[in-house]
């Protein structure tokens, strides 16, 4: 959600200095870690470890890949808590103005998401339909989901809704609407029905039978809860440590909260579903997000000369995580189009064979996929730094 800082403060928040104290460094590091992991998930295919893959069935337990996007939303809640704690309460007129700006940004994200899902695959030859065949364009998108959920989250501070009333209402409404139809098979669910009514079957990720994992019902109701939970969990911890979480007690509290949440939600095994973004899935991924946050906080709090370059690199990625998500995916498509992606895999394979590592064929393919995607992620660090230098952001 965009803010209305004074010009001098806004320039400070967009500076390329990764050690800018007006930002919460642990949040930037967490965003950087999430961004790098998302690059691995999106580009390590076709052969990748199971923890980098999304389950194909609602009954399958969630994987590491399933926890990344909720963690991205969770960090937006952490960041909004940091901003709220450093500014005065907004008036009603200013609240409406912020909602308007958030709606404009949501529309922009939705349009970029449509372009990302449709133009790039068609331009690079990975989609069979023409670029002018608008009747087959997919409308729901990850970026659109971020935009829609940000508008819903903006209602709480802008309308001065006491927490946790809003997420309670959202969860209840989801249960009522989702309960009107069976959850399985997925194309019979309320989410699929709503998407077919709003977008049309041809504009979904799976036109036949008619389902999209970035469906509108979850984007409006349960996805915002993931961000709001970040706000609620961060607020009391920030009050206990007014400057920052730099002592072992604060980190222990975070770690214990994450472990407790993981245990209480029955993380393993799990009936939760990312495909429908069920409330159980929200609770479980909130717990894993706290675990990841405790790790990033510990990394920043106990910074050493050895870890400083890693932290700085992650901060840079984190300050432009959304842009890097798009650029890395586009770069992967382009490299595949020109054959460079396969050439890089061949070079890594030859290196592994020459060093005697990963002699088993399947293990070698897994290592090649992860290594190739990791190189792409590392290449995104100077790209993010360039974006920060020129002040470019979505």
mmCIF file of N, CA and C in Angstrom, residues 256-376:
data_model
loop_
_atom_site.group_PDB
_atom_site.id
_atom_site.type_symbol
_atom_site.label_atom_id
_atom_site.label_comp_id
_atom_site.label_asym_id
_atom_site.label_seq_id
_atom_site.Cartn_x
_atom_site.Cartn_y
_atom_site.Cartn_z
ATOM 1 N N UNK A 256 9.715 -19.097 19.250
ATOM 2 C CA UNK A 256 8.742 -19.891 20.004
ATOM 3 C C UNK A 256 7.337 -19.724 19.440
ATOM 4 N N UNK A 257 7.008 -18.491 19.029
ATOM 5 C CA UNK A 257 5.687 -18.242 18.463
ATOM 6 C C UNK A 257 5.501 -19.010 17.157
ATOM 7 N N UNK A 258 6.544 -19.039 16.338
ATOM 8 C CA UNK A 258 6.467 -19.782 15.082
ATOM 9 C C UNK A 258 6.333 -21.272 15.304
ATOM 10 N N UNK A 259 7.127 -21.814 16.243
ATOM 11 C CA UNK A 259 7.058 -23.253 16.528
ATOM 12 C C UNK A 259 5.703 -23.619 17.124
ATOM 13 N N UNK A 260 5.224 -22.777 18.062
ATOM 14 C CA UNK A 260 3.922 -23.044 18.678
ATOM 15 C C UNK A 260 2.810 -23.009 17.637
ATOM 16 N N UNK A 261 2.858 -21.998 16.773
ATOM 17 C CA UNK A 261 1.841 -21.898 15.728
ATOM 18 C C UNK A 261 1.876 -23.086 14.790
ATOM 19 N N UNK A 262 3.081 -23.530 14.443
ATOM 20 C CA UNK A 262 3.211 -24.693 13.561
ATOM 21 C C UNK A 262 2.642 -25.943 14.221
ATOM 22 N N UNK A 263 2.873 -26.075 15.538
ATOM 23 C CA UNK A 263 2.371 -27.254 16.248
ATOM 24 C C UNK A 263 0.854 -27.224 16.386
ATOM 25 N N UNK A 264 0.320 -26.056 16.756
ATOM 26 C CA UNK A 264 -1.117 -25.949 16.986
ATOM 27 C C UNK A 264 -1.925 -26.142 15.712
ATOM 28 N N UNK A 265 -1.343 -25.799 14.579
ATOM 29 C CA UNK A 265 -2.088 -25.921 13.320
ATOM 30 C C UNK A 265 -1.891 -27.264 12.649
ATOM 31 N N UNK A 266 -1.125 -28.168 13.260
ATOM 32 C CA UNK A 266 -0.922 -29.481 12.656
ATOM 33 C C UNK A 266 -0.233 -29.395 11.325
ATOM 34 N N UNK A 267 0.891 -28.702 11.280
ATOM 35 C CA UNK A 267 1.547 -28.414 10.006
ATOM 36 C C UNK A 267 1.885 -29.681 9.236
ATOM 37 N N UNK A 268 2.328 -30.708 9.911
ATOM 38 C CA UNK A 268 2.646 -31.980 9.248
ATOM 39 C C UNK A 268 1.891 -33.112 9.940
ATOM 40 N N UNK A 269 1.043 -33.867 9.295
ATOM 41 C CA UNK A 269 0.547 -33.625 7.932
ATOM 42 C C UNK A 269 -0.503 -32.524 7.908
ATOM 43 N N UNK A 270 -0.811 -32.032 6.718
ATOM 44 C CA UNK A 270 -1.690 -30.879 6.623
ATOM 45 C C UNK A 270 -2.769 -31.058 5.567
ATOM 46 N N UNK A 271 -4.006 -30.799 5.911
ATOM 47 C CA UNK A 271 -5.068 -30.813 4.905
ATOM 48 C C UNK A 271 -5.270 -29.460 4.244
ATOM 49 N N UNK A 272 -4.422 -28.486 4.569
ATOM 50 C CA UNK A 272 -4.604 -27.130 4.055
ATOM 51 C C UNK A 272 -4.391 -27.089 2.545
ATOM 52 N N UNK A 273 -5.001 -26.107 1.893
ATOM 53 C CA UNK A 273 -4.944 -26.016 0.433
ATOM 54 C C UNK A 273 -4.577 -24.617 -0.014
ATOM 55 N N UNK A 274 -3.503 -24.503 -0.780
ATOM 56 C CA UNK A 274 -3.158 -23.227 -1.406
ATOM 57 C C UNK A 274 -4.091 -22.920 -2.563
ATOM 58 N N UNK A 275 -4.556 -23.965 -3.243
ATOM 59 C CA UNK A 275 -5.398 -23.773 -4.418
ATOM 60 C C UNK A 275 -6.663 -22.984 -4.093
ATOM 61 N N UNK A 276 -7.206 -23.212 -2.891
ATOM 62 C CA UNK A 276 -8.392 -22.476 -2.455
ATOM 63 C C UNK A 276 -8.066 -21.460 -1.369
ATOM 64 N N UNK A 277 -6.822 -21.410 -0.935
ATOM 65 C CA UNK A 277 -6.347 -20.485 0.116
ATOM 66 C C UNK A 277 -7.286 -20.552 1.315
ATOM 67 N N UNK A 278 -7.427 -21.735 1.850
ATOM 68 C CA UNK A 278 -8.356 -21.960 2.955
ATOM 69 C C UNK A 278 -7.851 -21.294 4.234
ATOM 70 N N UNK A 279 -8.732 -20.993 5.194
ATOM 71 C CA UNK A 279 -8.283 -20.406 6.455
ATOM 72 C C UNK A 279 -7.241 -21.257 7.175
ATOM 73 N N UNK A 280 -7.357 -22.585 7.086
ATOM 74 C CA UNK A 280 -6.345 -23.449 7.693
ATOM 75 C C UNK A 280 -4.987 -23.221 7.053
ATOM 76 N N UNK A 281 -4.985 -23.062 5.747
ATOM 77 C CA UNK A 281 -3.744 -22.760 5.025
ATOM 78 C C UNK A 281 -3.184 -21.411 5.465
ATOM 79 N N UNK A 282 -4.048 -20.436 5.671
ATOM 80 C CA UNK A 282 -3.613 -19.120 6.143
ATOM 81 C C UNK A 282 -2.929 -19.244 7.498
ATOM 82 N N UNK A 283 -3.543 -20.009 8.417
ATOM 83 C CA UNK A 283 -2.976 -20.164 9.757
ATOM 84 C C UNK A 283 -1.622 -20.858 9.711
ATOM 85 N N UNK A 284 -1.514 -21.902 8.917
ATOM 86 C CA UNK A 284 -0.263 -22.655 8.862
ATOM 87 C C UNK A 284 0.858 -21.835 8.240
ATOM 88 N N UNK A 285 0.565 -21.125 7.160
ATOM 89 C CA UNK A 285 1.611 -20.339 6.507
ATOM 90 C C UNK A 285 1.969 -19.094 7.314
ATOM 91 N N UNK A 286 1.040 -18.607 8.144
ATOM 92 C CA UNK A 286 1.397 -17.521 9.060
ATOM 93 C C UNK A 286 2.436 -18.002 10.062
ATOM 94 N N UNK A 287 2.273 -19.245 10.520
ATOM 95 C CA UNK A 287 3.244 -19.815 11.455
ATOM 96 C C UNK A 287 4.616 -19.958 10.805
ATOM 97 N N UNK A 288 4.657 -20.452 9.570
ATOM 98 C CA UNK A 288 5.955 -20.581 8.896
ATOM 99 C C UNK A 288 6.549 -19.215 8.593
ATOM 100 N N UNK A 289 5.699 -18.219 8.323
ATOM 101 C CA UNK A 289 6.202 -16.865 8.074
ATOM 102 C C UNK A 289 6.891 -16.302 9.304
ATOM 103 N N UNK A 290 6.338 -16.595 10.478
ATOM 104 C CA UNK A 290 6.977 -16.154 11.719
ATOM 105 C C UNK A 290 8.334 -16.829 11.882
ATOM 106 N N UNK A 291 8.415 -18.102 11.523
ATOM 107 C CA UNK A 291 9.702 -18.801 11.578
ATOM 108 C C UNK A 291 10.720 -18.134 10.658
ATOM 109 N N UNK A 292 10.305 -17.822 9.441
ATOM 110 C CA UNK A 292 11.212 -17.166 8.502
ATOM 111 C C UNK A 292 11.604 -15.782 9.011
ATOM 112 N N UNK A 293 10.636 -15.079 9.629
ATOM 113 C CA UNK A 293 10.929 -13.745 10.158
ATOM 114 C C UNK A 293 11.934 -13.826 11.301
ATOM 115 N N UNK A 294 11.788 -14.837 12.152
ATOM 116 C CA UNK A 294 12.745 -14.989 13.254
ATOM 117 C C UNK A 294 14.148 -15.234 12.709
ATOM 118 N N UNK A 295 14.246 -15.977 11.611
ATOM 119 C CA UNK A 295 15.554 -16.228 11.005
ATOM 120 C C UNK A 295 16.153 -14.944 10.446
ATOM 121 N N UNK A 296 15.348 -14.155 9.725
ATOM 122 C CA UNK A 296 15.874 -12.914 9.156
ATOM 123 C C UNK A 296 16.239 -11.914 10.248
ATOM 124 N N UNK A 297 15.457 -11.893 11.332
ATOM 125 C CA UNK A 297 15.760 -10.995 12.449
ATOM 126 C C UNK A 297 17.062 -11.397 13.126
ATOM 127 N N UNK A 298 17.257 -12.697 13.320
ATOM 128 C CA UNK A 298 18.512 -13.173 13.904
ATOM 129 C C UNK A 298 19.688 -12.855 12.995
ATOM 130 N N UNK A 299 19.493 -12.994 11.701
ATOM 131 C CA UNK A 299 20.563 -12.717 10.741
ATOM 132 C C UNK A 299 21.000 -11.260 10.813
ATOM 133 N N UNK A 300 20.026 -10.350 10.928
ATOM 134 C CA UNK A 300 20.339 -8.924 11.002
ATOM 135 C C UNK A 300 20.892 -8.553 12.374
ATOM 136 N N UNK A 301 20.307 -9.107 13.433
ATOM 137 C CA UNK A 301 20.698 -8.736 14.793
ATOM 138 C C UNK A 301 22.116 -9.168 15.128
ATOM 139 N N UNK A 302 22.529 -10.319 14.622
ATOM 140 C CA UNK A 302 23.862 -10.839 14.917
ATOM 141 C C UNK A 302 24.752 -10.763 13.677
ATOM 142 N N UNK A 303 24.697 -9.626 13.030
ATOM 143 C CA UNK A 303 25.483 -9.400 11.810
ATOM 144 C C UNK A 303 26.977 -9.443 12.111
ATOM 145 N N UNK A 304 27.718 -10.129 11.264
ATOM 146 C CA UNK A 304 29.170 -10.235 11.384
ATOM 147 C C UNK A 304 29.796 -9.828 10.057
ATOM 148 N N UNK A 305 31.105 -9.568 10.046
ATOM 149 C CA UNK A 305 31.754 -9.259 8.763
ATOM 150 C C UNK A 305 31.563 -10.356 7.724
ATOM 151 N N UNK A 306 31.399 -11.594 8.192
ATOM 152 C CA UNK A 306 31.217 -12.701 7.259
ATOM 153 C C UNK A 306 29.823 -12.695 6.631
ATOM 154 N N UNK A 307 28.815 -12.340 7.420
ATOM 155 C CA UNK A 307 27.438 -12.366 6.910
ATOM 156 C C UNK A 307 26.987 -11.029 6.325
ATOM 157 N N UNK A 308 27.779 -9.961 6.518
ATOM 158 C CA UNK A 308 27.354 -8.636 6.054
ATOM 159 C C UNK A 308 27.087 -8.586 4.549
ATOM 160 N N UNK A 309 27.942 -9.161 3.689
ATOM 161 C CA UNK A 309 27.631 -9.134 2.244
ATOM 162 C C UNK A 309 26.327 -9.850 1.905
ATOM 163 N N UNK A 310 26.065 -10.975 2.582
ATOM 164 C CA UNK A 310 24.823 -11.709 2.343
ATOM 165 C C UNK A 310 23.619 -10.874 2.743
ATOM 166 N N UNK A 311 23.689 -10.242 3.914
ATOM 167 C CA UNK A 311 22.578 -9.422 4.394
ATOM 168 C C UNK A 311 22.329 -8.249 3.455
ATOM 169 N N UNK A 312 23.407 -7.589 3.016
ATOM 170 C CA UNK A 312 23.260 -6.454 2.103
ATOM 171 C C UNK A 312 22.619 -6.878 0.789
ATOM 172 N N UNK A 313 23.040 -8.033 0.266
ATOM 173 C CA UNK A 313 22.467 -8.526 -0.990
ATOM 174 C C UNK A 313 20.980 -8.829 -0.832
ATOM 175 N N UNK A 314 20.612 -9.452 0.292
ATOM 176 C CA UNK A 314 19.203 -9.774 0.525
ATOM 177 C C UNK A 314 18.373 -8.511 0.726
ATOM 178 N N UNK A 315 18.943 -7.505 1.384
ATOM 179 C CA UNK A 315 18.229 -6.240 1.557
ATOM 180 C C UNK A 315 17.947 -5.582 0.217
ATOM 181 N N UNK A 316 18.933 -5.626 -0.666
ATOM 182 C CA UNK A 316 18.759 -5.035 -1.995
ATOM 183 C C UNK A 316 17.640 -5.747 -2.747
ATOM 184 N N UNK A 317 17.667 -7.074 -2.727
ATOM 185 C CA UNK A 317 16.588 -7.837 -3.371
ATOM 186 C C UNK A 317 15.237 -7.527 -2.725
ATOM 187 N N UNK A 318 15.232 -7.428 -1.399
ATOM 188 C CA UNK A 318 13.986 -7.213 -0.681
ATOM 189 C C UNK A 318 13.338 -5.880 -0.966
ATOM 190 N N UNK A 319 14.145 -4.849 -1.254
ATOM 191 C CA UNK A 319 13.588 -3.528 -1.510
ATOM 192 C C UNK A 319 12.995 -3.401 -2.909
ATOM 193 N N UNK A 320 13.238 -4.391 -3.747
ATOM 194 C CA UNK A 320 12.630 -4.409 -5.089
ATOM 195 C C UNK A 320 12.142 -5.828 -5.410
ATOM 196 N N UNK A 321 11.562 -6.491 -4.427
ATOM 197 C CA UNK A 321 11.206 -7.908 -4.577
ATOM 198 C C UNK A 321 10.138 -8.132 -5.639
ATOM 199 N N UNK A 322 9.135 -7.281 -5.694
ATOM 200 C CA UNK A 322 8.067 -7.469 -6.668
ATOM 201 C C UNK A 322 8.581 -7.279 -8.090
ATOM 202 N N UNK A 323 9.418 -6.259 -8.272
ATOM 203 C CA UNK A 323 9.980 -6.012 -9.601
ATOM 204 C C UNK A 323 10.899 -7.151 -10.035
ATOM 205 N N UNK A 324 11.704 -7.655 -9.095
ATOM 206 C CA UNK A 324 12.625 -8.747 -9.410
ATOM 207 C C UNK A 324 11.860 -10.028 -9.724
ATOM 208 N N UNK A 325 10.748 -10.233 -9.056
ATOM 209 C CA UNK A 325 9.906 -11.402 -9.357
ATOM 210 C C UNK A 325 9.503 -11.406 -10.833
ATOM 211 N N UNK A 326 9.094 -10.252 -11.339
ATOM 212 C CA UNK A 326 8.681 -10.152 -12.738
ATOM 213 C C UNK A 326 9.865 -10.254 -13.689
ATOM 214 N N UNK A 327 10.949 -9.542 -13.371
ATOM 215 C CA UNK A 327 12.108 -9.517 -14.263
ATOM 216 C C UNK A 327 12.747 -10.896 -14.366
ATOM 217 N N UNK A 328 12.872 -11.599 -13.243
ATOM 218 C CA UNK A 328 13.507 -12.919 -13.270
ATOM 219 C C UNK A 328 12.695 -13.909 -14.097
ATOM 220 N N UNK A 329 11.368 -13.862 -13.960
ATOM 221 C CA UNK A 329 10.528 -14.763 -14.753
ATOM 222 C C UNK A 329 10.628 -14.437 -16.237
ATOM 223 N N UNK A 330 10.644 -13.144 -16.570
ATOM 224 C CA UNK A 330 10.786 -12.745 -17.972
ATOM 225 C C UNK A 330 12.149 -13.147 -18.516
ATOM 226 N N UNK A 331 13.187 -12.998 -17.697
ATOM 227 C CA UNK A 331 14.533 -13.392 -18.127
ATOM 228 C C UNK A 331 14.606 -14.888 -18.382
ATOM 229 N N UNK A 332 13.944 -15.670 -17.547
ATOM 230 C CA UNK A 332 13.931 -17.119 -17.744
ATOM 231 C C UNK A 332 13.276 -17.491 -19.067
ATOM 232 N N UNK A 333 12.135 -16.862 -19.374
ATOM 233 C CA UNK A 333 11.468 -17.104 -20.657
ATOM 234 C C UNK A 333 12.392 -16.757 -21.825
ATOM 235 N N UNK A 334 13.058 -15.601 -21.723
ATOM 236 C CA UNK A 334 13.921 -15.149 -22.814
ATOM 237 C C UNK A 334 15.114 -16.072 -23.000
ATOM 238 N N UNK A 335 15.725 -16.494 -21.899
ATOM 239 C CA UNK A 335 16.872 -17.401 -21.988
ATOM 240 C C UNK A 335 16.471 -18.738 -22.605
ATOM 241 N N UNK A 336 15.287 -19.216 -22.266
ATOM 242 C CA UNK A 336 14.801 -20.455 -22.877
ATOM 243 C C UNK A 336 14.549 -20.270 -24.365
ATOM 244 N N UNK A 337 14.022 -19.113 -24.744
ATOM 245 C CA UNK A 337 13.718 -18.842 -26.143
ATOM 246 C C UNK A 337 14.976 -18.890 -27.004
ATOM 247 N N UNK A 338 16.076 -18.342 -26.506
ATOM 248 C CA UNK A 338 17.309 -18.255 -27.286
ATOM 249 C C UNK A 338 18.262 -19.421 -27.031
ATOM 250 N N UNK A 339 17.843 -20.397 -26.230
ATOM 251 C CA UNK A 339 18.656 -21.581 -25.998
ATOM 252 C C UNK A 339 19.730 -21.422 -24.942
ATOM 253 N N UNK A 340 19.844 -20.244 -24.348
ATOM 254 C CA UNK A 340 20.892 -20.006 -23.348
ATOM 255 C C UNK A 340 20.627 -20.770 -22.055
ATOM 256 N N UNK A 341 19.357 -20.998 -21.753
ATOM 257 C CA UNK A 341 18.984 -21.707 -20.527
ATOM 258 C C UNK A 341 19.484 -23.146 -20.570
ATOM 259 N N UNK A 342 19.304 -23.800 -21.717
ATOM 260 C CA UNK A 342 19.788 -25.171 -21.882
ATOM 261 C C UNK A 342 21.311 -25.217 -21.929
ATOM 262 N N UNK A 343 21.924 -24.205 -22.552
ATOM 263 C CA UNK A 343 23.386 -24.158 -22.614
ATOM 264 C C UNK A 343 23.984 -24.027 -21.217
ATOM 265 N N UNK A 344 23.351 -23.225 -20.376
ATOM 266 C CA UNK A 344 23.823 -23.068 -19.001
ATOM 267 C C UNK A 344 23.688 -24.382 -18.238
ATOM 268 N N UNK A 345 22.592 -25.093 -18.450
ATOM 269 C CA UNK A 345 22.408 -26.396 -17.805
ATOM 270 C C UNK A 345 23.483 -27.378 -18.254
ATOM 271 N N UNK A 346 23.849 -27.328 -19.527
ATOM 272 C CA UNK A 346 24.886 -28.222 -20.050
ATOM 273 C C UNK A 346 26.235 -27.928 -19.397
ATOM 274 N N UNK A 347 26.555 -26.645 -19.230
ATOM 275 C CA UNK A 347 27.824 -26.274 -18.594
ATOM 276 C C UNK A 347 27.866 -26.742 -17.140
ATOM 277 N N UNK A 348 26.772 -26.557 -16.419
ATOM 278 C CA UNK A 348 26.729 -26.983 -15.018
ATOM 279 C C UNK A 348 26.835 -28.498 -14.925
ATOM 280 N N UNK A 349 26.190 -29.207 -15.844
ATOM 281 C CA UNK A 349 26.259 -30.672 -15.857
ATOM 282 C C UNK A 349 27.687 -31.149 -16.072
ATOM 283 N N UNK A 350 28.379 -30.540 -17.017
ATOM 284 C CA UNK A 350 29.772 -30.920 -17.283
ATOM 285 C C UNK A 350 30.651 -30.645 -16.068
ATOM 286 N N UNK A 351 30.380 -29.535 -15.376
ATOM 287 C CA UNK A 351 31.154 -29.204 -14.182
ATOM 288 C C UNK A 351 30.918 -30.238 -13.088
ATOM 289 N N UNK A 352 29.679 -30.649 -12.888
ATOM 290 C CA UNK A 352 29.371 -31.650 -11.866
ATOM 291 C C UNK A 352 30.008 -32.992 -12.201
ATOM 292 N N UNK A 353 29.993 -33.361 -13.472
ATOM 293 C CA UNK A 353 30.595 -34.631 -13.882
ATOM 294 C C UNK A 353 32.101 -34.603 -13.681
ATOM 295 N N UNK A 354 32.723 -33.474 -14.037
ATOM 296 C CA UNK A 354 34.181 -33.376 -13.921
ATOM 297 C C UNK A 354 34.648 -33.388 -12.476
ATOM 298 N N UNK A 355 33.821 -32.881 -11.567
ATOM 299 C CA UNK A 355 34.196 -32.844 -10.151
ATOM 300 C C UNK A 355 33.760 -34.099 -9.408
ATOM 301 N N UNK A 356 32.993 -34.967 -10.058
ATOM 302 C CA UNK A 356 32.546 -36.199 -9.423
ATOM 303 C C UNK A 356 31.388 -36.023 -8.471
ATOM 304 N N UNK A 357 30.758 -34.843 -8.502
ATOM 305 C CA UNK A 357 29.620 -34.594 -7.621
ATOM 306 C C UNK A 357 28.327 -35.036 -8.300
ATOM 307 N N UNK A 358 27.395 -35.493 -7.510
ATOM 308 C CA UNK A 358 26.064 -35.886 -7.999
ATOM 309 C C UNK A 358 26.175 -36.838 -9.184
ATOM 310 N N UNK A 359 26.791 -38.001 -8.948
ATOM 311 C CA UNK A 359 26.976 -38.966 -10.028
ATOM 312 C C UNK A 359 25.660 -39.590 -10.490
ATOM 313 N N UNK A 360 24.719 -39.722 -9.580
ATOM 314 C CA UNK A 360 23.422 -40.284 -9.955
ATOM 315 C C UNK A 360 22.708 -39.323 -10.908
ATOM 316 N N UNK A 361 22.139 -39.873 -11.970
ATOM 317 C CA UNK A 361 21.557 -39.041 -13.028
ATOM 318 C C UNK A 361 20.453 -38.128 -12.492
ATOM 319 N N UNK A 362 19.533 -38.684 -11.704
ATOM 320 C CA UNK A 362 18.423 -37.880 -11.190
ATOM 321 C C UNK A 362 18.919 -36.801 -10.230
ATOM 322 N N UNK A 363 19.854 -37.169 -9.347
ATOM 323 C CA UNK A 363 20.409 -36.183 -8.423
ATOM 324 C C UNK A 363 21.114 -35.064 -9.178
ATOM 325 N N UNK A 364 21.804 -35.422 -10.257
ATOM 326 C CA UNK A 364 22.502 -34.411 -11.045
ATOM 327 C C UNK A 364 21.509 -33.447 -11.706
ATOM 328 N N UNK A 365 20.409 -33.977 -12.213
ATOM 329 C CA UNK A 365 19.394 -33.112 -12.821
ATOM 330 C C UNK A 365 18.791 -32.158 -11.793
ATOM 331 N N UNK A 366 18.554 -32.664 -10.583
ATOM 332 C CA UNK A 366 18.035 -31.799 -9.521
ATOM 333 C C UNK A 366 19.027 -30.698 -9.185
ATOM 334 N N UNK A 367 20.307 -31.072 -9.060
ATOM 335 C CA UNK A 367 21.344 -30.096 -8.725
ATOM 336 C C UNK A 367 21.488 -29.049 -9.818
ATOM 337 N N UNK A 368 21.389 -29.471 -11.077
ATOM 338 C CA UNK A 368 21.506 -28.534 -12.200
ATOM 339 C C UNK A 368 20.369 -27.521 -12.168
ATOM 340 N N UNK A 369 19.144 -27.994 -11.925
ATOM 341 C CA UNK A 369 18.004 -27.088 -11.885
ATOM 342 C C UNK A 369 18.123 -26.043 -10.790
ATOM 343 N N UNK A 370 18.518 -26.477 -9.587
ATOM 344 C CA UNK A 370 18.658 -25.546 -8.469
ATOM 345 C C UNK A 370 19.825 -24.591 -8.704
ATOM 346 N N UNK A 371 20.956 -25.111 -9.210
ATOM 347 C CA UNK A 371 22.128 -24.265 -9.453
ATOM 348 C C UNK A 371 21.840 -23.218 -10.520
ATOM 349 N N UNK A 372 21.182 -23.611 -11.580
ATOM 350 C CA UNK A 372 20.871 -22.672 -12.663
ATOM 351 C C UNK A 372 19.942 -21.561 -12.179
ATOM 352 N N UNK A 373 18.931 -21.922 -11.424
ATOM 353 C CA UNK A 373 18.018 -20.913 -10.887
ATOM 354 C C UNK A 373 18.714 -20.019 -9.866
ATOM 355 N N UNK A 374 19.642 -20.592 -9.087
ATOM 356 C CA UNK A 374 20.389 -19.797 -8.110
ATOM 357 C C UNK A 374 21.254 -18.757 -8.809
ATOM 358 N N UNK A 375 21.861 -19.133 -9.925
ATOM 359 C CA UNK A 375 22.658 -18.172 -10.696
ATOM 360 C C UNK A 375 21.784 -17.031 -11.212
ATOM 361 N N UNK A 376 20.578 -17.368 -11.650
ATOM 362 C CA UNK A 376 19.654 -16.322 -12.086
ATOM 363 C C UNK A 376 19.299 -15.403 -10.923
#
